[in-house]
Structure formats: C-alpha cells, structure tokens
N, CA, C and O atoms as a Tinker XYZ file with bonds, in Angstrom:
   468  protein
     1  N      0.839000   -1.178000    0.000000    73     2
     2  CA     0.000000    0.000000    0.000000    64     1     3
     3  C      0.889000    1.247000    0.000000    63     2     4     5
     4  O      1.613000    1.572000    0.941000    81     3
     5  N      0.797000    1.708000   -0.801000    73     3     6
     6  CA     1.157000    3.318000   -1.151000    64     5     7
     7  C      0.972000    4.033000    0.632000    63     6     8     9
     8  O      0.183000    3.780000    1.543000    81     7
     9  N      2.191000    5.046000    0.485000    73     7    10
    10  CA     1.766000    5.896000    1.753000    64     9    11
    11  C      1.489000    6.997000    1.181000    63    10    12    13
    12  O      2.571000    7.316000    0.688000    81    11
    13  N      0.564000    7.989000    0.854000    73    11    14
    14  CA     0.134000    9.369000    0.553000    64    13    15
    15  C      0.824000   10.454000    1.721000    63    14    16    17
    16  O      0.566000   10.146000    2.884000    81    15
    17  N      1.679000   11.695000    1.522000    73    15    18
    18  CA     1.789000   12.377000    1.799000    64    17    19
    19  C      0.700000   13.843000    2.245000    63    18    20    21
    20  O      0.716000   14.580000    3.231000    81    19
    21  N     -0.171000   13.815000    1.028000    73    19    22
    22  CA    -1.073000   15.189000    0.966000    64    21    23
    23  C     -1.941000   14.375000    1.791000    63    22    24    25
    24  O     -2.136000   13.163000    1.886000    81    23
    25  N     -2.452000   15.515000    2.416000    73    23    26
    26  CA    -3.473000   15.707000    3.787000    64    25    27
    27  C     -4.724000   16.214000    3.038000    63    26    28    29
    28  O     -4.818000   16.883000    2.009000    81    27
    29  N     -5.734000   15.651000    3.929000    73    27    30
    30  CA    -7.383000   16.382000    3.804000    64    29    31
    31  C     -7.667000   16.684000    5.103000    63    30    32    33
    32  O     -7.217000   15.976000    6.004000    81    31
    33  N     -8.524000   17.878000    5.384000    73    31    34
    34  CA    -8.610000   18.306000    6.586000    64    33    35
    35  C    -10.420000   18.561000    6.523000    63    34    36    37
    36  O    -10.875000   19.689000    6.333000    81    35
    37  N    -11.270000   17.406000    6.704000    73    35    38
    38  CA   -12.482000   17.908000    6.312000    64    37    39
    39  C    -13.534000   18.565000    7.847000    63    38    40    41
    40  O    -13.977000   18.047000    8.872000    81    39
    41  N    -13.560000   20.023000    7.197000    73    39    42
    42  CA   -14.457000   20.703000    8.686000    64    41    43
    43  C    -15.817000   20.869000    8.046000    63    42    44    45
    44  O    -15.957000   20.444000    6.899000    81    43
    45  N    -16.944000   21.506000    8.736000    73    43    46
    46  CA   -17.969000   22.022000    8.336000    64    45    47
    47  C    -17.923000   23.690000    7.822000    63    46    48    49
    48  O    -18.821000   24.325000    7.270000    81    47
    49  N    -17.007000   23.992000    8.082000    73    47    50
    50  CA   -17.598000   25.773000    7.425000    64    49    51
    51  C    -16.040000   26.423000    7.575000    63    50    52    53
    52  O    -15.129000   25.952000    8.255000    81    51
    53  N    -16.012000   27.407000    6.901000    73    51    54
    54  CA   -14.955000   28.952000    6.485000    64    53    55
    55  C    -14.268000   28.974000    7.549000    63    54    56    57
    56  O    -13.096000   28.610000    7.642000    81    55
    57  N    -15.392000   29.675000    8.967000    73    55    58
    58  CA   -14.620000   29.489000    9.972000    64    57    59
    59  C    -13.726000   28.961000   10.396000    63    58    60    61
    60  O    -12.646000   29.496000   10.644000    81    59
    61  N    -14.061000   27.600000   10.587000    73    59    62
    62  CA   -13.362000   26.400000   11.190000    64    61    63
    63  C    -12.239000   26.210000   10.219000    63    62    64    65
    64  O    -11.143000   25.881000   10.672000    81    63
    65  N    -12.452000   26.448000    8.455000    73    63    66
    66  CA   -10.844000   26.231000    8.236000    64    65    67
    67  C    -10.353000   27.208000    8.237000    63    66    68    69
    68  O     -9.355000   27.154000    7.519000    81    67
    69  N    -10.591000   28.833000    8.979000    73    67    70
    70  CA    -9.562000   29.547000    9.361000    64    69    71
    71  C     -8.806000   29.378000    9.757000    63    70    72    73
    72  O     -7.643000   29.255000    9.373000    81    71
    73  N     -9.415000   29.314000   10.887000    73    71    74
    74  CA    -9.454000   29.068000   12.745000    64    73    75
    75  C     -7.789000   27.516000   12.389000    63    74    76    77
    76  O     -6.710000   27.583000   12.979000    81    75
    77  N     -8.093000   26.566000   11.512000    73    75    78
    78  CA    -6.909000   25.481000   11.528000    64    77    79
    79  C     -5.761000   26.097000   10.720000    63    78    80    81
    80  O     -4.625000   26.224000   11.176000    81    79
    81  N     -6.105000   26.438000    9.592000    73    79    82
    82  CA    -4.759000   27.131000    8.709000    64    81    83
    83  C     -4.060000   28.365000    9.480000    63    82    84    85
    84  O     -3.043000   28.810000    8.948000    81    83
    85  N     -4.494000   28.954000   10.658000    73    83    86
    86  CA    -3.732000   29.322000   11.601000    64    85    87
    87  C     -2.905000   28.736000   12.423000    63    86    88    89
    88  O     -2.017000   29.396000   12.963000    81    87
    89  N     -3.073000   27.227000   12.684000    73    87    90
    90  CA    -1.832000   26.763000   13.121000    64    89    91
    91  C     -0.825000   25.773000   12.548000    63    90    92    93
    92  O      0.319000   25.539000   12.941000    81    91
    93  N     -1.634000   25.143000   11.340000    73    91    94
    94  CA    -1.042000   23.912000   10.561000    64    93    95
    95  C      0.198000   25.057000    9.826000    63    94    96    97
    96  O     -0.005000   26.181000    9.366000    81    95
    97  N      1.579000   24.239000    9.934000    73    95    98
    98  CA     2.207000   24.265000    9.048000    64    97    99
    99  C      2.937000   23.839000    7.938000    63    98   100   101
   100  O      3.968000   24.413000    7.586000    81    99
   101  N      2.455000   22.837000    7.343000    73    99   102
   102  CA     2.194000   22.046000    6.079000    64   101   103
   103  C      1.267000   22.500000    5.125000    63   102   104   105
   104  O      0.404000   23.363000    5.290000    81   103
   105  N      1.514000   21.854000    4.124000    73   103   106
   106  CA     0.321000   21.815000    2.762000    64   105   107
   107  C     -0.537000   20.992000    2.519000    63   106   108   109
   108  O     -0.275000   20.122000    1.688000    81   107
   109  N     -2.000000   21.016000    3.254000    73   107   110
   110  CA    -2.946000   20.534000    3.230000    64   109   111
   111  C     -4.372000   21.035000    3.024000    63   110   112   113
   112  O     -4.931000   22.071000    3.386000    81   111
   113  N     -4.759000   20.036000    2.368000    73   111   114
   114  CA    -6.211000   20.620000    2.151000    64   113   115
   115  C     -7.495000   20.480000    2.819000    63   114   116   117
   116  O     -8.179000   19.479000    3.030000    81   115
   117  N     -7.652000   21.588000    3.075000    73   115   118
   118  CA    -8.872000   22.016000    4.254000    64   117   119
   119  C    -10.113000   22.256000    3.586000    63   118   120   121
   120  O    -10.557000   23.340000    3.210000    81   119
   121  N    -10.686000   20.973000    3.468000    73   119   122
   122  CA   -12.029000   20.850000    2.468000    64   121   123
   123  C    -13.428000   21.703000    3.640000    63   122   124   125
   124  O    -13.588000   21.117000    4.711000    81   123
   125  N    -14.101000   22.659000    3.458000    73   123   126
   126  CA   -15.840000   22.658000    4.215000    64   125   127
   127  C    -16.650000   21.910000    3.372000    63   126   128   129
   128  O    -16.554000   21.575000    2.191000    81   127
   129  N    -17.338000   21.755000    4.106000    73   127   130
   130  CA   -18.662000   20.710000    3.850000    64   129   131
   131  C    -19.667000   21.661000    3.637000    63   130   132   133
   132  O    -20.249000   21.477000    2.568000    81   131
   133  N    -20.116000   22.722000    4.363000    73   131   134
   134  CA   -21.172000   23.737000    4.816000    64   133   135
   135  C    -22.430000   22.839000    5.454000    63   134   136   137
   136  O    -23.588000   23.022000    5.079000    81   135
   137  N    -22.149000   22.074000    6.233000    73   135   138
   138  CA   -23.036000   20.755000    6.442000    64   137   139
   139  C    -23.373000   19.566000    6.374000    63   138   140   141
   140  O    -22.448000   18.765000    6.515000    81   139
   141  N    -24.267000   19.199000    6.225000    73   139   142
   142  CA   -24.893000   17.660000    5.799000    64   141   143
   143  C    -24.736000   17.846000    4.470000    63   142   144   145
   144  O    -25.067000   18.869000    3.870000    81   143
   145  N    -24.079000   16.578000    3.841000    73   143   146
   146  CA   -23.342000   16.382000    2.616000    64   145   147
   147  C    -24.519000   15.340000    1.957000    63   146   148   149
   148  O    -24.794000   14.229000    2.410000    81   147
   149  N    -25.259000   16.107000    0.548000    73   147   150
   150  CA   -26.053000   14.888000    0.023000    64   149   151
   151  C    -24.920000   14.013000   -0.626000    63   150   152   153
   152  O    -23.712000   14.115000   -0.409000    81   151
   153  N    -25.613000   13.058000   -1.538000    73   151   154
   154  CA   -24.926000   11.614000   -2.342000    64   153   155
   155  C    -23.818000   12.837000   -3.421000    63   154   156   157
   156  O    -22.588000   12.863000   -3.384000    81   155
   157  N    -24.692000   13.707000   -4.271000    73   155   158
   158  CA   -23.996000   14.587000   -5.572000    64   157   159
   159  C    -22.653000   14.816000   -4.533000    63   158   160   161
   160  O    -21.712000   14.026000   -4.466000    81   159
   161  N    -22.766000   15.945000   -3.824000    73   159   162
   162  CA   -21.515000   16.572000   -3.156000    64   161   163
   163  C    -20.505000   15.577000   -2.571000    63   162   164   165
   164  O    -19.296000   15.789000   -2.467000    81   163
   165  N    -21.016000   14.703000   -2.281000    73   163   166
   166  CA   -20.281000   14.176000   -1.411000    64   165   167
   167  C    -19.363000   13.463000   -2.440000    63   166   168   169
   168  O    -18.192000   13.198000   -2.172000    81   167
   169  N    -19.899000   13.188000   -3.536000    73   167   170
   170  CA   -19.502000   12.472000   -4.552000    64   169   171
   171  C    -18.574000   13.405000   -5.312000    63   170   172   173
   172  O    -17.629000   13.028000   -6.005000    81   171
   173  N    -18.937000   14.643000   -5.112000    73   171   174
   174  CA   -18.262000   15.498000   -5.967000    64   173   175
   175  C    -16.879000   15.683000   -5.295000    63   174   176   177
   176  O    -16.046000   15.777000   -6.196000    81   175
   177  N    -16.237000   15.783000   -3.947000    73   175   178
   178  CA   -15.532000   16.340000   -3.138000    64   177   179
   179  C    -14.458000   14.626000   -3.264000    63   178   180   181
   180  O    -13.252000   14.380000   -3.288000    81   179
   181  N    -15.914000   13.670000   -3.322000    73   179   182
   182  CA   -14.613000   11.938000   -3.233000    64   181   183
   183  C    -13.982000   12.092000   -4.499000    63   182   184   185
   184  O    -13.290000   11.143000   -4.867000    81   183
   185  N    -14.077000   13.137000   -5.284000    73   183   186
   186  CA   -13.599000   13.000000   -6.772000    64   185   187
   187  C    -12.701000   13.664000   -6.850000    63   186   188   189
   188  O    -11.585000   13.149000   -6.779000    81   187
   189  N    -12.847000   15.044000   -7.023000    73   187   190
   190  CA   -12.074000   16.262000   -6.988000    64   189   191
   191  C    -10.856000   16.077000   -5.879000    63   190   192   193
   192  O     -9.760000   16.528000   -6.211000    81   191
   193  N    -10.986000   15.398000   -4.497000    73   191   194
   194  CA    -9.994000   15.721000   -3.746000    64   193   195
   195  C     -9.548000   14.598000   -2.985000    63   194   196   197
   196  O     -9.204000   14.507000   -1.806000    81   195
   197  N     -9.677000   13.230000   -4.497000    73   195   198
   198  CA    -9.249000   12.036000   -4.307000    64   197   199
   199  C     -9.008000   11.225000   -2.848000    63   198   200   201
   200  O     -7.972000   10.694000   -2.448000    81   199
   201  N    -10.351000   11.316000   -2.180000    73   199   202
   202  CA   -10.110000   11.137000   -0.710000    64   201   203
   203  C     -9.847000    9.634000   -0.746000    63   202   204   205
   204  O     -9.378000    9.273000    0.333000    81   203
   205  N     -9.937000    9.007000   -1.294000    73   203   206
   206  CA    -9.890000    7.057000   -1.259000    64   205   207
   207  C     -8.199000    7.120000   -1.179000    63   206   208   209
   208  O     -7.533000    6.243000   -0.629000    81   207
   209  N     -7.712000    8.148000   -1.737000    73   207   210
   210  CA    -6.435000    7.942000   -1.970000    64   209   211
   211  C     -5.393000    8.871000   -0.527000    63   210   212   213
   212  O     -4.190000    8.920000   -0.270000    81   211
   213  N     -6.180000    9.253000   -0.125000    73   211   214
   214  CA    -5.210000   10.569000    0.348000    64   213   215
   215  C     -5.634000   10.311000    2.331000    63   214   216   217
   216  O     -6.474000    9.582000    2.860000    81   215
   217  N     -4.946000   10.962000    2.743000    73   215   218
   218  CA    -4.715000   10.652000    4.222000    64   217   219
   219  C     -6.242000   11.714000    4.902000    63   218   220   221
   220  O     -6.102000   12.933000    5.010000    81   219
   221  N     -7.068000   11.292000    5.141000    73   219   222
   222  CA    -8.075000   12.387000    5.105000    64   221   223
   223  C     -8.473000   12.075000    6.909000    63   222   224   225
   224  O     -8.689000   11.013000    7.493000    81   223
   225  N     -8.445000   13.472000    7.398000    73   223   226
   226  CA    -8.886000   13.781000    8.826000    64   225   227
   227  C    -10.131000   14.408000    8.908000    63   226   228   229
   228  O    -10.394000   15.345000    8.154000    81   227
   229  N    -10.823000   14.050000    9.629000    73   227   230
   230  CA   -12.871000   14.690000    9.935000    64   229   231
   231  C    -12.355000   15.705000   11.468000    63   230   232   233
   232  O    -12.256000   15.280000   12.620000    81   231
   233  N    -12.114000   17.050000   10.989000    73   231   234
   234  CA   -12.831000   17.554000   12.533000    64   233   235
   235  C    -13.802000   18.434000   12.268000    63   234   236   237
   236  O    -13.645000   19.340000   11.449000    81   235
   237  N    -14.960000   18.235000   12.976000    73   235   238
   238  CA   -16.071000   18.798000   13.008000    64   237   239
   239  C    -16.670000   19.301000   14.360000    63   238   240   241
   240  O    -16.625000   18.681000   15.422000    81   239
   241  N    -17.047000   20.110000   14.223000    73   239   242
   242  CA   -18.254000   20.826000   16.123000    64   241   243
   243  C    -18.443000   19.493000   16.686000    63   242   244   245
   244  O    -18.462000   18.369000   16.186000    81   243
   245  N    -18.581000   19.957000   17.904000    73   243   246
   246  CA   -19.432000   18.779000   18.913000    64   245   247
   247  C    -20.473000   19.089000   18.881000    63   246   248   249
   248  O    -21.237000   18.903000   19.829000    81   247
   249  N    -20.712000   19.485000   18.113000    73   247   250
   250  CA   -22.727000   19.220000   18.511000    64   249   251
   251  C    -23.136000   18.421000   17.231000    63   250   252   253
   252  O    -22.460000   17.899000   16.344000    81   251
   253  N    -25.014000   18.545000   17.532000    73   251   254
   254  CA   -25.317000   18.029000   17.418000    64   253   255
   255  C    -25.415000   17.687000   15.334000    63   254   256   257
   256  O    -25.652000   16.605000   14.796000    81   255
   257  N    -25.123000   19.094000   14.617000    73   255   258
   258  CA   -24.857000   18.694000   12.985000    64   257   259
   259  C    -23.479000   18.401000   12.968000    63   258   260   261
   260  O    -22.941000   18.060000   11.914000    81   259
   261  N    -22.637000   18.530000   14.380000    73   259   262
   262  CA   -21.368000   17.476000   13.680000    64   261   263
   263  C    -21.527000   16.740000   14.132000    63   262   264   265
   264  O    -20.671000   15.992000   13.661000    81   263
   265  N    -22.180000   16.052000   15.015000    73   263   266
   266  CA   -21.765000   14.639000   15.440000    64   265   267
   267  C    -22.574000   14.399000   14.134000    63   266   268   269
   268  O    -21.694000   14.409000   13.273000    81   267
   269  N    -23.724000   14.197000   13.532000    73   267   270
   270  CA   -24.456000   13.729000   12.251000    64   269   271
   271  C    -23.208000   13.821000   11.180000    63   270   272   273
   272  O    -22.804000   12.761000   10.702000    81   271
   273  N    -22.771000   14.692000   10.904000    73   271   274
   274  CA   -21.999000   14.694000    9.236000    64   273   275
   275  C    -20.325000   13.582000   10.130000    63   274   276   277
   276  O    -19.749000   12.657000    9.557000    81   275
   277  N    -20.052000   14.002000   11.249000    73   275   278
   278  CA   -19.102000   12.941000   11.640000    64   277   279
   279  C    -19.421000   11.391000   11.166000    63   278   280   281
   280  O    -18.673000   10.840000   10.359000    81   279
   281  N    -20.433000   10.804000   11.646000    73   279   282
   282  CA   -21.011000    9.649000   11.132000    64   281   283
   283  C    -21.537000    9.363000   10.057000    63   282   284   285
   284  O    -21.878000    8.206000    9.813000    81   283
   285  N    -21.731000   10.508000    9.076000    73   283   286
   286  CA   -22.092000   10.191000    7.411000    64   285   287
   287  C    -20.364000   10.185000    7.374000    63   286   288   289
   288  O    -19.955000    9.101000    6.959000    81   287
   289  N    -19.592000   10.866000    7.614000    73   287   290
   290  CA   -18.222000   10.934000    6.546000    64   289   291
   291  C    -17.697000    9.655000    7.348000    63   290   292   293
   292  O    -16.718000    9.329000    6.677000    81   291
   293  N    -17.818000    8.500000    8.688000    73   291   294
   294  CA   -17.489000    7.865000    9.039000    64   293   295
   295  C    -18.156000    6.801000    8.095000    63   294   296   297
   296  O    -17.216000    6.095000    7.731000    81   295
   297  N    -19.123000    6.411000    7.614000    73   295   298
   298  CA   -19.637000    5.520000    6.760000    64   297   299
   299  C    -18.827000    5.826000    5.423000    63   298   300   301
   300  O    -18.353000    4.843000    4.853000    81   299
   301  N    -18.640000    6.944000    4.923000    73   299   302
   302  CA   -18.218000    7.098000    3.808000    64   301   303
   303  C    -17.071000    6.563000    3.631000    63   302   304   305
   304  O    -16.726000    5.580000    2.976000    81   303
   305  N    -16.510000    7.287000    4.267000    73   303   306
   306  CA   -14.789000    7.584000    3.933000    64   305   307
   307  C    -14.039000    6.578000    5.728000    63   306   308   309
   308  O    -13.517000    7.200000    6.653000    81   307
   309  N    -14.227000    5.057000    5.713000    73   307   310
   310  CA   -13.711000    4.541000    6.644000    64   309   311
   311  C    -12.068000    4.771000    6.755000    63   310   312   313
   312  O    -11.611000    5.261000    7.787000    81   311
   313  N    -11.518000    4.535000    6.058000    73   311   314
   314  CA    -9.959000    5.033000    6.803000    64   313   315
   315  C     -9.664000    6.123000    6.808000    63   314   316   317
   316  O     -8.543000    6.448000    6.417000    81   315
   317  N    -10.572000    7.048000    7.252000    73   315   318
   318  CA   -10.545000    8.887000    7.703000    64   317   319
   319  C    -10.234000    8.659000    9.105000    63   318   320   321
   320  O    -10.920000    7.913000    9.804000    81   319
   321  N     -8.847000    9.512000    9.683000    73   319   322
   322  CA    -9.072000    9.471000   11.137000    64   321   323
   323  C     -9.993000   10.880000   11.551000    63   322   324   325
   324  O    -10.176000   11.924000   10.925000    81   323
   325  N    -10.521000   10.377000   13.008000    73   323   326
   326  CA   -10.749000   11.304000   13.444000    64   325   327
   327  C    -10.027000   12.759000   14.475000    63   326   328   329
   328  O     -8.936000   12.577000   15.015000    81   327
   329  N    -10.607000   13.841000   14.611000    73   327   330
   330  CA    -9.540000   14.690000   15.365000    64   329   331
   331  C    -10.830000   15.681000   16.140000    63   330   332   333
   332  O    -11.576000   16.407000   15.482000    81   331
   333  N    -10.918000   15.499000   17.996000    73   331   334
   334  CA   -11.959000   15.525000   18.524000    64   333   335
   335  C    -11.322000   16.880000   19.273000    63   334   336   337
   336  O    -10.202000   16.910000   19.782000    81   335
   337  N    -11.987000   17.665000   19.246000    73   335   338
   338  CA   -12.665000   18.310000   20.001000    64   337   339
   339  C    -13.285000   18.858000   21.302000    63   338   340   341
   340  O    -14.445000   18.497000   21.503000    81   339
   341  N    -12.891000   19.422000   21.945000    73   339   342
   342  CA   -13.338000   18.970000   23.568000    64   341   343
   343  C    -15.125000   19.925000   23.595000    63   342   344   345
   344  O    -15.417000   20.962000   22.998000    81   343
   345  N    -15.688000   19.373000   24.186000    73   343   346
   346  CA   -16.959000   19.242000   23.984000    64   345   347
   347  C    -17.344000   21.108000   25.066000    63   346   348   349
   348  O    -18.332000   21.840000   25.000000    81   347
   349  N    -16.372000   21.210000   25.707000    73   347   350
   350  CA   -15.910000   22.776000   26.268000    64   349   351
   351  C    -16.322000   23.675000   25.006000    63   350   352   353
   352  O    -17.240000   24.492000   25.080000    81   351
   353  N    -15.534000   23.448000   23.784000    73   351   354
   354  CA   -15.370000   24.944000   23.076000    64   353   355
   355  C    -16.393000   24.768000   21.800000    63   354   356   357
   356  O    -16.646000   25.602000   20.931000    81   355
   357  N    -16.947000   23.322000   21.961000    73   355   358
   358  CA   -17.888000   23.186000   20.794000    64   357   359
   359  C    -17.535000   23.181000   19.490000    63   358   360   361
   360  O    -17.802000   22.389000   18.585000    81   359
   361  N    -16.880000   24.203000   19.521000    73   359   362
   362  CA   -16.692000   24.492000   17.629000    64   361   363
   363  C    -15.379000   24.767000   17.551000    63   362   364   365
   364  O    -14.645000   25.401000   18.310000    81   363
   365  N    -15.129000   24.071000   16.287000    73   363   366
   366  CA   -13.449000   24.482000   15.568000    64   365   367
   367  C    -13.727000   25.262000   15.919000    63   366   368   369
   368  O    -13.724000   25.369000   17.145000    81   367
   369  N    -14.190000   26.423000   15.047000    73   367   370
   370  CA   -13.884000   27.514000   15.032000    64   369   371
   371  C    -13.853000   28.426000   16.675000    63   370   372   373
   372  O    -13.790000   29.640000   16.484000    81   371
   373  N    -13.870000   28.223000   17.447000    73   371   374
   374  CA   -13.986000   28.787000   18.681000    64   373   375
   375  C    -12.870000   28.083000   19.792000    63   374   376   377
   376  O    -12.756000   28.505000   20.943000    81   375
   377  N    -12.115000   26.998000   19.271000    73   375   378
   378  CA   -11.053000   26.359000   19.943000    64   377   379
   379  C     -9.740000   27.038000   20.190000    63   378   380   381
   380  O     -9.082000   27.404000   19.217000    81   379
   381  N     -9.292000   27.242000   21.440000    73   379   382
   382  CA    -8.043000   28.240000   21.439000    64   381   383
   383  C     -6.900000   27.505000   20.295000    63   382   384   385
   384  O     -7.087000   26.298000   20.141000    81   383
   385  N     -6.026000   27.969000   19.683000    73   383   386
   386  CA    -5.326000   27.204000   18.796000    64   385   387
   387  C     -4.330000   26.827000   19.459000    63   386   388   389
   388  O     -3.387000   26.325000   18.848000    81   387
   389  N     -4.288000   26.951000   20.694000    73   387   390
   390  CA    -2.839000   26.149000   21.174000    64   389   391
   391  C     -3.470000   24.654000   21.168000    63   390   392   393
   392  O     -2.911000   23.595000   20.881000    81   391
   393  N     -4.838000   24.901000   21.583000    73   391   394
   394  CA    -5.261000   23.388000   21.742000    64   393   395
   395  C     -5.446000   22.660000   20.541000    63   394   396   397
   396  O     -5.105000   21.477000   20.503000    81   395
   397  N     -6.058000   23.351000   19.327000    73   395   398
   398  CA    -6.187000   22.725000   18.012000    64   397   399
   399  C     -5.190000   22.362000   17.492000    63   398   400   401
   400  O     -5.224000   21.318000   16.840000    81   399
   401  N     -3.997000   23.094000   17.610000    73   399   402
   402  CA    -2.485000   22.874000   17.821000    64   401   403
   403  C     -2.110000   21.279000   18.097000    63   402   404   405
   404  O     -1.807000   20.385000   17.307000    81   403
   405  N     -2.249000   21.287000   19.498000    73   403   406
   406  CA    -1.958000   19.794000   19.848000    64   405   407
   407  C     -2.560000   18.693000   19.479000    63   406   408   409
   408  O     -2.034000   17.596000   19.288000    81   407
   409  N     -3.884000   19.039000   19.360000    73   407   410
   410  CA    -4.669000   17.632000   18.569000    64   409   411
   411  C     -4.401000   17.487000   17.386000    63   410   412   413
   412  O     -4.457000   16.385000   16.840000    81   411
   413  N     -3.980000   18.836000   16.635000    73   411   414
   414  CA    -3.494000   18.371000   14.883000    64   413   415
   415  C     -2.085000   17.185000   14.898000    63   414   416   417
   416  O     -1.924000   16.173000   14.216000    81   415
   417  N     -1.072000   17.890000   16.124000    73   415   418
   418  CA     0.228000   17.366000   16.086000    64   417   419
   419  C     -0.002000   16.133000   16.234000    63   418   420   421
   420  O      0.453000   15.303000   15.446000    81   419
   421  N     -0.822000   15.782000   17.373000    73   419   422
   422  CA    -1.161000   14.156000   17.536000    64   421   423
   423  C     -1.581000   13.325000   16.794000    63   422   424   425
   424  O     -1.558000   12.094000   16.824000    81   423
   425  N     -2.146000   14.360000   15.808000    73   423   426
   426  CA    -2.404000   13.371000   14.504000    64   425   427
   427  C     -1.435000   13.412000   13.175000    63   426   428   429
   428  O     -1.834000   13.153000   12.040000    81   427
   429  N     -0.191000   13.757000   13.494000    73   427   430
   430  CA     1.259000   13.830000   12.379000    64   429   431
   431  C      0.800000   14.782000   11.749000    63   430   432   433
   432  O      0.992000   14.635000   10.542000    81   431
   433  N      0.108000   15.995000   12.089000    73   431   434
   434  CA    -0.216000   17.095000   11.297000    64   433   435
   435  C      0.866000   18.506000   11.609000    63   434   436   437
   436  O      0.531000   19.256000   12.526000    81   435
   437  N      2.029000   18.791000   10.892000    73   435   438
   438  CA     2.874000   19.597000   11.280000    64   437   439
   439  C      1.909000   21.068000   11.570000    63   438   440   441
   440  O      1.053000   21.487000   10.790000    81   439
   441  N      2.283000   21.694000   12.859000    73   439   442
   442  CA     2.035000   22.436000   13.707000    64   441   443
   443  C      2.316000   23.661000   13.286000    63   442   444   445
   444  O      2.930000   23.511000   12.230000    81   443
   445  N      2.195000   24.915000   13.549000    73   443   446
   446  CA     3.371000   26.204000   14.003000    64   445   447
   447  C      3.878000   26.263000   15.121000    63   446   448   449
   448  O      3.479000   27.293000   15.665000    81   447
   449  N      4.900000   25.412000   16.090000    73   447   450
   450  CA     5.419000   26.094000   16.611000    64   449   451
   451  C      4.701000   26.763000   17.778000    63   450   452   453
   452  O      4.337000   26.243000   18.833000    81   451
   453  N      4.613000   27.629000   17.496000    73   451   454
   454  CA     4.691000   28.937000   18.537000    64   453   455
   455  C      3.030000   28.642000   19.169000    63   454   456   457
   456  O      2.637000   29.162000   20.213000    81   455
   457  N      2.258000   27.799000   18.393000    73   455   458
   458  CA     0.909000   27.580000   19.411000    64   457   459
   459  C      1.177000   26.387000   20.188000    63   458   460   461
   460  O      0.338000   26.070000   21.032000    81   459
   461  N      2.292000   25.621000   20.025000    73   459   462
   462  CA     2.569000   24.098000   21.350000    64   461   463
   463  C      2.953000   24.963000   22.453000    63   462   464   465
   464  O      3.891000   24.297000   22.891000    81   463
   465  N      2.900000   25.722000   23.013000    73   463   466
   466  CA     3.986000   26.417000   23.945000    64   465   467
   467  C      2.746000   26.546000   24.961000    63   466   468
   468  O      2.902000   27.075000   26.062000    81   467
C-alpha cells in the first residue's frame, strides 16, 4: 500500500478552516462541507480531492450537525481518522489554537510552533 503524503482536513464551514490554517504548518487541504453532505456533493468532493487515496482527517463541532456529518463521513470515507474536540469549546472555530495545535500534532499534522507552547 502506497503511503500518501497530501493531507485532507475535512471541517464544516470557512470558519473552522480559518481558525486550523492558523496553526497547521504544512500543505494541506482544508475541504468545508457547509453541512450535511447529500450523495452529488459528497460524490463530488470523493472526486475532486481524491479522498480514497489521500490521508483524510474529519474535525467537526461537537454538537449536534457534527456529530451527524461525523457519522455520514465515518460511513463514507472509513480510513478517515478522526480529530476531537473537547466538547468545552464546541466548535473548531472557537477552539483556542494552542489546543487545536496539539490535537493536529497528535495526529502527524505539522504544527506552528509557537501555538505548542
């Protein structure tokens, strides 16, 4: 089995891949969903951003439309890891980045630096 280098970073919205491309320092792609993903999109995104092939991570809100699109992209896309969230800040987008920081690193996702501290 091939090891893929390029990263997928799949969140629900703009925000949330701000809020991460503020601390990742690598070249990866930070796909939004804007939600619940029908069959077309979902189909469109497994195409365009060759997820069967590529190292693909789900972080999404703790609530209640991410835990739902968590478990559609968990049916979908089974060798996606996951990257959680503490149920405190609810939303990517609202996570201090030192902490989004450390959960990216834990998942071999190169960091900046200056938010592990």
């Amino acid at each position: 089995m091939t090891e893929y280098t390029e990263k997928v970073i799949i969140v629900e919205g703009l925000t949330d891949k701000k809020q991460i491309k503020k601390v990742i320092a690598e070249d990866a792609d930070i796909v939004c969903t804007n939600g619940t993903l029908g069959v077309e999109k979902f189909d469109e995104l497994l195409e365009n951003y060759d997820l069967d092939n590529r190292d693909v991570f789900i972080m999404v809100d703790e609530d209640n439309p991410g835990i739902r699109l968590r478990h559609q992209l968990s049916r979908e896309l089974p060798h996606a890891e996951h990257i959680y969230i503490s149920s405190d800040y609810r939303e990517v987008a609202t996570t201090p980045e030192n902490i989004l920081a450390a959960e990216l690193a834990g998942k071999r996702i190169e960091v900046n630096p200056i938010f592990l501290i």
